[in-house]
Each structure stands twice: as structure tokens, then as C-alpha cells.
PDB file of C-alpha atoms and ligand atoms in Angstrom:
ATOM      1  CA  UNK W   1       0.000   0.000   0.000  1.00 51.00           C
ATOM      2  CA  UNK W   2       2.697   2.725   0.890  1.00 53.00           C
ATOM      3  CA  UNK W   3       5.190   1.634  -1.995  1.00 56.00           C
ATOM      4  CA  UNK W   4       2.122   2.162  -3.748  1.00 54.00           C
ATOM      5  CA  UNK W   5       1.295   5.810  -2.613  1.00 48.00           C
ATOM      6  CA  UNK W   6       5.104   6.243  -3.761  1.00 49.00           C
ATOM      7  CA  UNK W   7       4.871   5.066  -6.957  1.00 46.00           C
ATOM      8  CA  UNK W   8       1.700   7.030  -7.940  1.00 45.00           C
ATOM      9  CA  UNK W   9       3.545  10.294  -5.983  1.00 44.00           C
ATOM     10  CA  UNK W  10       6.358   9.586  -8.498  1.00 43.00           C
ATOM     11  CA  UNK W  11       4.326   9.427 -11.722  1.00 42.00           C
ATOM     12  CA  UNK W  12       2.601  12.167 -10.502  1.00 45.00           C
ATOM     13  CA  UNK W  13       5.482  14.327  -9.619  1.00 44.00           C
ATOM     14  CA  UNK W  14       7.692  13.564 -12.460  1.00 42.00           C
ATOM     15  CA  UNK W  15       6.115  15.369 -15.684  1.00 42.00           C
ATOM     16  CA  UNK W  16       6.700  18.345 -13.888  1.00 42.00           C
ATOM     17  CA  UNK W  17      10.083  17.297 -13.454  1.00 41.00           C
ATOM     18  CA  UNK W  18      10.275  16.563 -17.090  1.00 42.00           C
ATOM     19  CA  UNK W  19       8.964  19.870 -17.996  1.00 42.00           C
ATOM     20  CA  UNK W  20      11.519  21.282 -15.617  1.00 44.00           C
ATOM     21  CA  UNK W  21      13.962  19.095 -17.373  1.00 43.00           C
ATOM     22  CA  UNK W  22      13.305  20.432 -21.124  1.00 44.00           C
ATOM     23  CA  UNK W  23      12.833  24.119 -20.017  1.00 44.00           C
ATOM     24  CA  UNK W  24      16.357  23.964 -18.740  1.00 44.00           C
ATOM     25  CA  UNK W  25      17.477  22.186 -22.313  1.00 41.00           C
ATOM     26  CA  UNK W  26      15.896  24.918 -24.509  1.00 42.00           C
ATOM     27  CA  UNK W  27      17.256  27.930 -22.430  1.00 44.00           C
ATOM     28  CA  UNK W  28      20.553  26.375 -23.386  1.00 45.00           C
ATOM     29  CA  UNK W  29      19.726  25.710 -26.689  1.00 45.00           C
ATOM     30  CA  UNK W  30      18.719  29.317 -27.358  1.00 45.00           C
ATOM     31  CA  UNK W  31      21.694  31.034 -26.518  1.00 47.00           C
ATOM     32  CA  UNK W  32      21.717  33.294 -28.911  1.00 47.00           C
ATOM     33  CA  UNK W  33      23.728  34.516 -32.066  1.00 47.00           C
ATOM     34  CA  UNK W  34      23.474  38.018 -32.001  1.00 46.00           C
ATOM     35  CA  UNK W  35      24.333  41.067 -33.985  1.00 47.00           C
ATOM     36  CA  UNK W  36      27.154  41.116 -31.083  1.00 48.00           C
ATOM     37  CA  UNK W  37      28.937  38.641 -29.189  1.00 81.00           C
ATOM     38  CA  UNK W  38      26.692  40.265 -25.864  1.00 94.00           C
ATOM     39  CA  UNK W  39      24.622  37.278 -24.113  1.00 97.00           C
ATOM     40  CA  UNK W  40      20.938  38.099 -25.015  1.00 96.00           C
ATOM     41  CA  UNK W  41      19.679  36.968 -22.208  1.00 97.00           C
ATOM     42  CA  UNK W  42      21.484  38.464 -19.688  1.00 98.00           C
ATOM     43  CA  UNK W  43      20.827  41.658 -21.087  1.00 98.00           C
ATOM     44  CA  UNK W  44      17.168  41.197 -20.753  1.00 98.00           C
ATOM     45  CA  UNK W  45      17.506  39.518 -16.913  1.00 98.00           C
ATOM     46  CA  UNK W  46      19.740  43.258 -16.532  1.00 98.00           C
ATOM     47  CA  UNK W  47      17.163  45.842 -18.285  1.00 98.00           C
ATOM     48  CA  UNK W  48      14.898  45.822 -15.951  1.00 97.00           C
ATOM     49  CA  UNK W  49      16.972  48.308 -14.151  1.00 97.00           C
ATOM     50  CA  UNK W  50      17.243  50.247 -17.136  1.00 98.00           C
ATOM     51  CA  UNK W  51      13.148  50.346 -18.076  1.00 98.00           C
ATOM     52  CA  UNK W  52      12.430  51.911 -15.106  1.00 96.00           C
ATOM     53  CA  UNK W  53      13.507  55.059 -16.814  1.00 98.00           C
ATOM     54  CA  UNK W  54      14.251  54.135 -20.682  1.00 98.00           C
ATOM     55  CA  UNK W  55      11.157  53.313 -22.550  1.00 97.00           C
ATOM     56  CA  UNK W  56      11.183  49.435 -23.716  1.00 97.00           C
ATOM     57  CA  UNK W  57       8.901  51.451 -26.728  1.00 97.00           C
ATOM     58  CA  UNK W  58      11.947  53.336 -27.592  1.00 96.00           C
ATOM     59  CA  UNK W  59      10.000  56.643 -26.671  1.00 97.00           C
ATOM     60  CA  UNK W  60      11.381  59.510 -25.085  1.00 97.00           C
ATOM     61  CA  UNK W  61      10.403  60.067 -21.407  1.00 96.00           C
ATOM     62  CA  UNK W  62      11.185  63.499 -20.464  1.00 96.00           C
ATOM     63  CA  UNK W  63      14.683  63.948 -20.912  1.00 94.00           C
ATOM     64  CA  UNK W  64      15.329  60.110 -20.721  1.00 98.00           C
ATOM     65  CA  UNK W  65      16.317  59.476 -24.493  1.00 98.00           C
ATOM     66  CA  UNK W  66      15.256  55.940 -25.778  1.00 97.00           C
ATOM     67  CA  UNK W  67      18.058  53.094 -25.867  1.00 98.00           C
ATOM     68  CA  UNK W  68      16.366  50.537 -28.293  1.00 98.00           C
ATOM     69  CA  UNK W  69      17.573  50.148 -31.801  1.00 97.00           C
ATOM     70  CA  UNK W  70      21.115  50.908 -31.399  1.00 97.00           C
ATOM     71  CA  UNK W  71      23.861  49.008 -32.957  1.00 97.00           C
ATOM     72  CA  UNK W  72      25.444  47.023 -30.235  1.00 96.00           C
ATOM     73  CA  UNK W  73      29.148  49.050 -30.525  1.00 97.00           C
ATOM     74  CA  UNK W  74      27.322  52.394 -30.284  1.00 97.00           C
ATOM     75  CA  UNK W  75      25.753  51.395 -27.308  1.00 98.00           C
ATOM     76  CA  UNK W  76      28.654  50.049 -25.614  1.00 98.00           C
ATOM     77  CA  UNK W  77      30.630  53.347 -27.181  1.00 98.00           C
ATOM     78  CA  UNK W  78      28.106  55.678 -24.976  1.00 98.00           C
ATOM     79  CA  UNK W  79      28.215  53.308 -21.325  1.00 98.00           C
ATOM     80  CA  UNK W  80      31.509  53.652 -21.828  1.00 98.00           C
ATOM     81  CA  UNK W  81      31.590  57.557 -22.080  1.00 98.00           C
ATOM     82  CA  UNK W  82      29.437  57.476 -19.121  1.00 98.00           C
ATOM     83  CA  UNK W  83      31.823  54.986 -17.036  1.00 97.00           C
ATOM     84  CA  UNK W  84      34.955  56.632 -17.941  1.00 97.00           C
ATOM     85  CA  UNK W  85      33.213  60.541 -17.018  1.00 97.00           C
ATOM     86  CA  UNK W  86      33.933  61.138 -20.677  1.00 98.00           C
ATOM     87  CA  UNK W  87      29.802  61.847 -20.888  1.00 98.00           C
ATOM     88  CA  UNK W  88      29.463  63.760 -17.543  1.00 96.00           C
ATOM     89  CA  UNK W  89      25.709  62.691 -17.070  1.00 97.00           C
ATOM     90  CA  UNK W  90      25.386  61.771 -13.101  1.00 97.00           C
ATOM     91  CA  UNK W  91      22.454  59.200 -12.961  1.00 97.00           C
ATOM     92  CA  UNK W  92      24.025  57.273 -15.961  1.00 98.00           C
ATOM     93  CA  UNK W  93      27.801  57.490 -14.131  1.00 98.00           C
ATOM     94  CA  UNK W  94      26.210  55.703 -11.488  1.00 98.00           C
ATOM     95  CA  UNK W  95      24.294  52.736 -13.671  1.00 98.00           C
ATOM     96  CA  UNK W  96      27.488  52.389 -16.052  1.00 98.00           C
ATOM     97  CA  UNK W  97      29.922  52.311 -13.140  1.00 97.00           C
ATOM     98  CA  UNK W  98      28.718  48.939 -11.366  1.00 98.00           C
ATOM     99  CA  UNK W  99      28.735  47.091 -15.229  1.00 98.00           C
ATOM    100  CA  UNK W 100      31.097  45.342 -16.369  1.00 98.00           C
ATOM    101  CA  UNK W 101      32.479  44.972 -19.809  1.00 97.00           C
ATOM    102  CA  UNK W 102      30.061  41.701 -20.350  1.00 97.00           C
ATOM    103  CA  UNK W 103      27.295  43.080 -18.843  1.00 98.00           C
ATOM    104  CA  UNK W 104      27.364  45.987 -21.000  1.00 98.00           C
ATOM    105  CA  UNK W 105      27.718  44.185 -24.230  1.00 98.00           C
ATOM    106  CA  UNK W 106      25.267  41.700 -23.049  1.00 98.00           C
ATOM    107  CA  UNK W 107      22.889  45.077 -22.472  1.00 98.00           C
ATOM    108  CA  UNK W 108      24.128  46.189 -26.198  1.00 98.00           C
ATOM    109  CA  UNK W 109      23.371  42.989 -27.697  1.00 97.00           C
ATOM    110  CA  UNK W 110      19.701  43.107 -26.042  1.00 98.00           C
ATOM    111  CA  UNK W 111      18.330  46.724 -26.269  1.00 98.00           C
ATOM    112  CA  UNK W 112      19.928  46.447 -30.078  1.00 97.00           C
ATOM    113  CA  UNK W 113      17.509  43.990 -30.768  1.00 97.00           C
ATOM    114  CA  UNK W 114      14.512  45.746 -29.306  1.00 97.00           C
ATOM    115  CA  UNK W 115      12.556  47.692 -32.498  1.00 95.00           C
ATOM    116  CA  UNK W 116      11.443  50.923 -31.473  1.00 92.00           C
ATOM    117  CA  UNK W 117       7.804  51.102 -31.866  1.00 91.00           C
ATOM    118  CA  UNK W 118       6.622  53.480 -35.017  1.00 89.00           C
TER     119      UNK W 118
HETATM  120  C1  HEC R 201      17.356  56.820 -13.163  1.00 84.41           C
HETATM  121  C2  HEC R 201      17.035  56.786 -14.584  1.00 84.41           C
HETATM  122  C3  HEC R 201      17.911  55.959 -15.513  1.00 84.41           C
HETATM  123  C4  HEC R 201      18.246  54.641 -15.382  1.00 84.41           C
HETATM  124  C5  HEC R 201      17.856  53.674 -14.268  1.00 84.41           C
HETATM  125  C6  HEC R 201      19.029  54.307 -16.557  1.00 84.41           C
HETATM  126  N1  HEC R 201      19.182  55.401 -17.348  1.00 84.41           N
HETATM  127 FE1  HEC R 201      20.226  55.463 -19.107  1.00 84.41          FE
HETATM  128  N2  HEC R 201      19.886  57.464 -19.245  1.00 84.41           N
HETATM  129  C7  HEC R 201      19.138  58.220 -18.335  1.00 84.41           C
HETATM  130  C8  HEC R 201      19.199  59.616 -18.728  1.00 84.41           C
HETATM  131  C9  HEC R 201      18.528  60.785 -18.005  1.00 84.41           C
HETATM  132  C10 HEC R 201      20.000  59.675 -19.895  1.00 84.41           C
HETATM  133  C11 HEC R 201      20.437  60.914 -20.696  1.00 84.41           C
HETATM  134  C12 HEC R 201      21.765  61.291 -20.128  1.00 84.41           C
HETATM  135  C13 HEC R 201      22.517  62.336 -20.928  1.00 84.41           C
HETATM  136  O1  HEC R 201      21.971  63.404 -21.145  1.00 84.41           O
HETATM  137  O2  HEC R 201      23.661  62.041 -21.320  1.00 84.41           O
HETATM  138  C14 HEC R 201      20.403  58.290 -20.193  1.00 84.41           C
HETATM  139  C15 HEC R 201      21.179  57.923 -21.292  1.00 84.41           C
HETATM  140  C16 HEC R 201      21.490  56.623 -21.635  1.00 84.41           C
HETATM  141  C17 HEC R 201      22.185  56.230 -22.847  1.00 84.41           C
HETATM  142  C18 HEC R 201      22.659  57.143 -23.940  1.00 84.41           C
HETATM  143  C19 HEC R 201      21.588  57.281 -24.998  1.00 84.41           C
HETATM  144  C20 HEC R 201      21.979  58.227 -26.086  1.00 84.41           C
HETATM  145  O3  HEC R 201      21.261  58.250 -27.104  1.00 84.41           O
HETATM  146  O4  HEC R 201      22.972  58.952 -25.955  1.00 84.41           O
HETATM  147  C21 HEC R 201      22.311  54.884 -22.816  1.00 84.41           C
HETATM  148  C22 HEC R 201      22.954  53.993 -23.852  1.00 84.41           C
HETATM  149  C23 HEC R 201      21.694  54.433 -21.590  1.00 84.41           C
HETATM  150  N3  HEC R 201      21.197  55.510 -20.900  1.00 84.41           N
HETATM  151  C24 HEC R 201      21.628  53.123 -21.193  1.00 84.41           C
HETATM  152  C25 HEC R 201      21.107  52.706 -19.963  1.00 84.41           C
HETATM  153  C26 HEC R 201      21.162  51.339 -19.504  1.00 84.41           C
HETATM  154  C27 HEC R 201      21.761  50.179 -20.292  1.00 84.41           C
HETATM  155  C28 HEC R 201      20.591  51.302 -18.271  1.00 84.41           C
HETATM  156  C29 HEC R 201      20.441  50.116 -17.338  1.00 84.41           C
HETATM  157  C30 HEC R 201      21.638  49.381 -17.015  1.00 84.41           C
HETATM  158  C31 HEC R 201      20.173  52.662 -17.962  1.00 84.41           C
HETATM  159  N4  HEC R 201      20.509  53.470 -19.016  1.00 84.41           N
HETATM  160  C32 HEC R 201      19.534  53.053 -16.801  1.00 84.41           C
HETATM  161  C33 HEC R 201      18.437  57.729 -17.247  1.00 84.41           C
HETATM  162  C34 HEC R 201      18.523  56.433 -16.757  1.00 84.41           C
END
């Protein structure tokens, strides 16, 4: 009776397992081959920091320009301005400073392959 329970807890438990399983197979299977050697999806799991002020739309908020669209070594050009103080805006000192090169690219590689909305 209780190897019973068990087994029909472990038939029952493992498609989700499986599921787990394949999930985990295709996330590795879709690394991606970018315009830029930046991992994709890191750069999405790291805008979210960044779409609390840019747009995802590529709209302008205010004075926050949009970041979408851009060719992956002009947008690594400009967070690199902004680490190095060679663009002298604050608020974007402080985001570029904590990234590193990879994250950066990886942020290139994923806003470039946002569209801006018409
Ligand atoms: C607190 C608001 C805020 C956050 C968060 C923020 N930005 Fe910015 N960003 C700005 C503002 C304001 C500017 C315009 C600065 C200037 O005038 O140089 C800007 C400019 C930029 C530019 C230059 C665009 C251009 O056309 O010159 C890039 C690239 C950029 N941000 C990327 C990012 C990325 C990547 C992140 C997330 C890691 C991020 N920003 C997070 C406010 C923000």
C-alpha cells in the first residue's frame, strides 16, 4: 500500500520534473547569435533596471532618451563615455559604473535587438 502511494507520488510528480527538465534544455539551446557577441539573455535579466527610466517602446520620457535600436558598438561606445566621465551625465555614471564589460555588451546585444515602436 505505501510503496504504492510512492509510486503514484512519483508518476505524478515527475512530468513536472520533465517539464523542468526540457525548459532547462531549450534555455541552453537558445543562446543566442546576435548582432554582437553580448549574451541576449542576460541583457534582458539586466534591463529591468534600465526600463524603469528608458522606454522598452523606444519613446522619449522626459529627458530620458530611448536606448532601443542601437547598434550594439554604439551602445557600448556611450556606457563607456558614461563609465569613464567622458559623458558627464550623473544618474548614468552611477548605472554604467557597477557594469562590467560583459554586462554591458550583453545590455548592447539586447536593447539592439529591441525595435522601437513606429
Ligand atoms: C534613473 C534613470 C535611468 C536609469 C535607471 C538608466 N538610465 Fe540610461 N539614461 C538616463 C538619462 C537621463 C539619460 C540621458 C543622459 C545624458 O543626457 O547624457 C540616459 C542615457 C542613456 C544612454 C545614452 C543614450 C543616447 O542616445 O545617448 C544609454 C545607452 C543608456 N542611458 C543606457 C542605460 C542602460 C543600459 C541602463 C540600465 C543598465 C540605464 N541606461 C539606466 C536615465 C537612466
Amino acid at each position: 500500500m505505501i510503496r504504492a502511494l510512492a509510486f503514484a507520488l512519483l508518476v505524478a510528480a515527475s512530468p513536472a520534473r520533465a517539464e523542468e527538465a526540457t525548459g532547462h534544455a531549450q534555455q541552453q539551446h537558445a543562446e543566442p547569435v546576435g548582432p554582437s557577441e553580448g549574451d541576449l539573455e542576460l541583457g534582458r535579466h539586466l534591463s529591468s533596471e534600465c526600463v524603469a527610466c528608458h522606454q522598452i517602446s523606444g519613446k522619449w520620457l522626459g529627458a530620458v532618451p530611448p536606448i532601443v535600436g542601437y547598434a550594439p558598438p554604439a551602445f557600448v561606445e556611450a556606457m563607456l563615455q558614461y563609465k569613464t566621465k567622458l559623458r558627464t551625465n550623473e544618474t548614468m555614471r552611477t548605472v554604467a559604473e557597477v557594469l562590467s564589460d560583459e554586462e554591458i555588451k550583453a545590455l548592447a546585444a539586447y536593447f539592439g535587438s529591441v525595435k522601437p515602436q513606429p
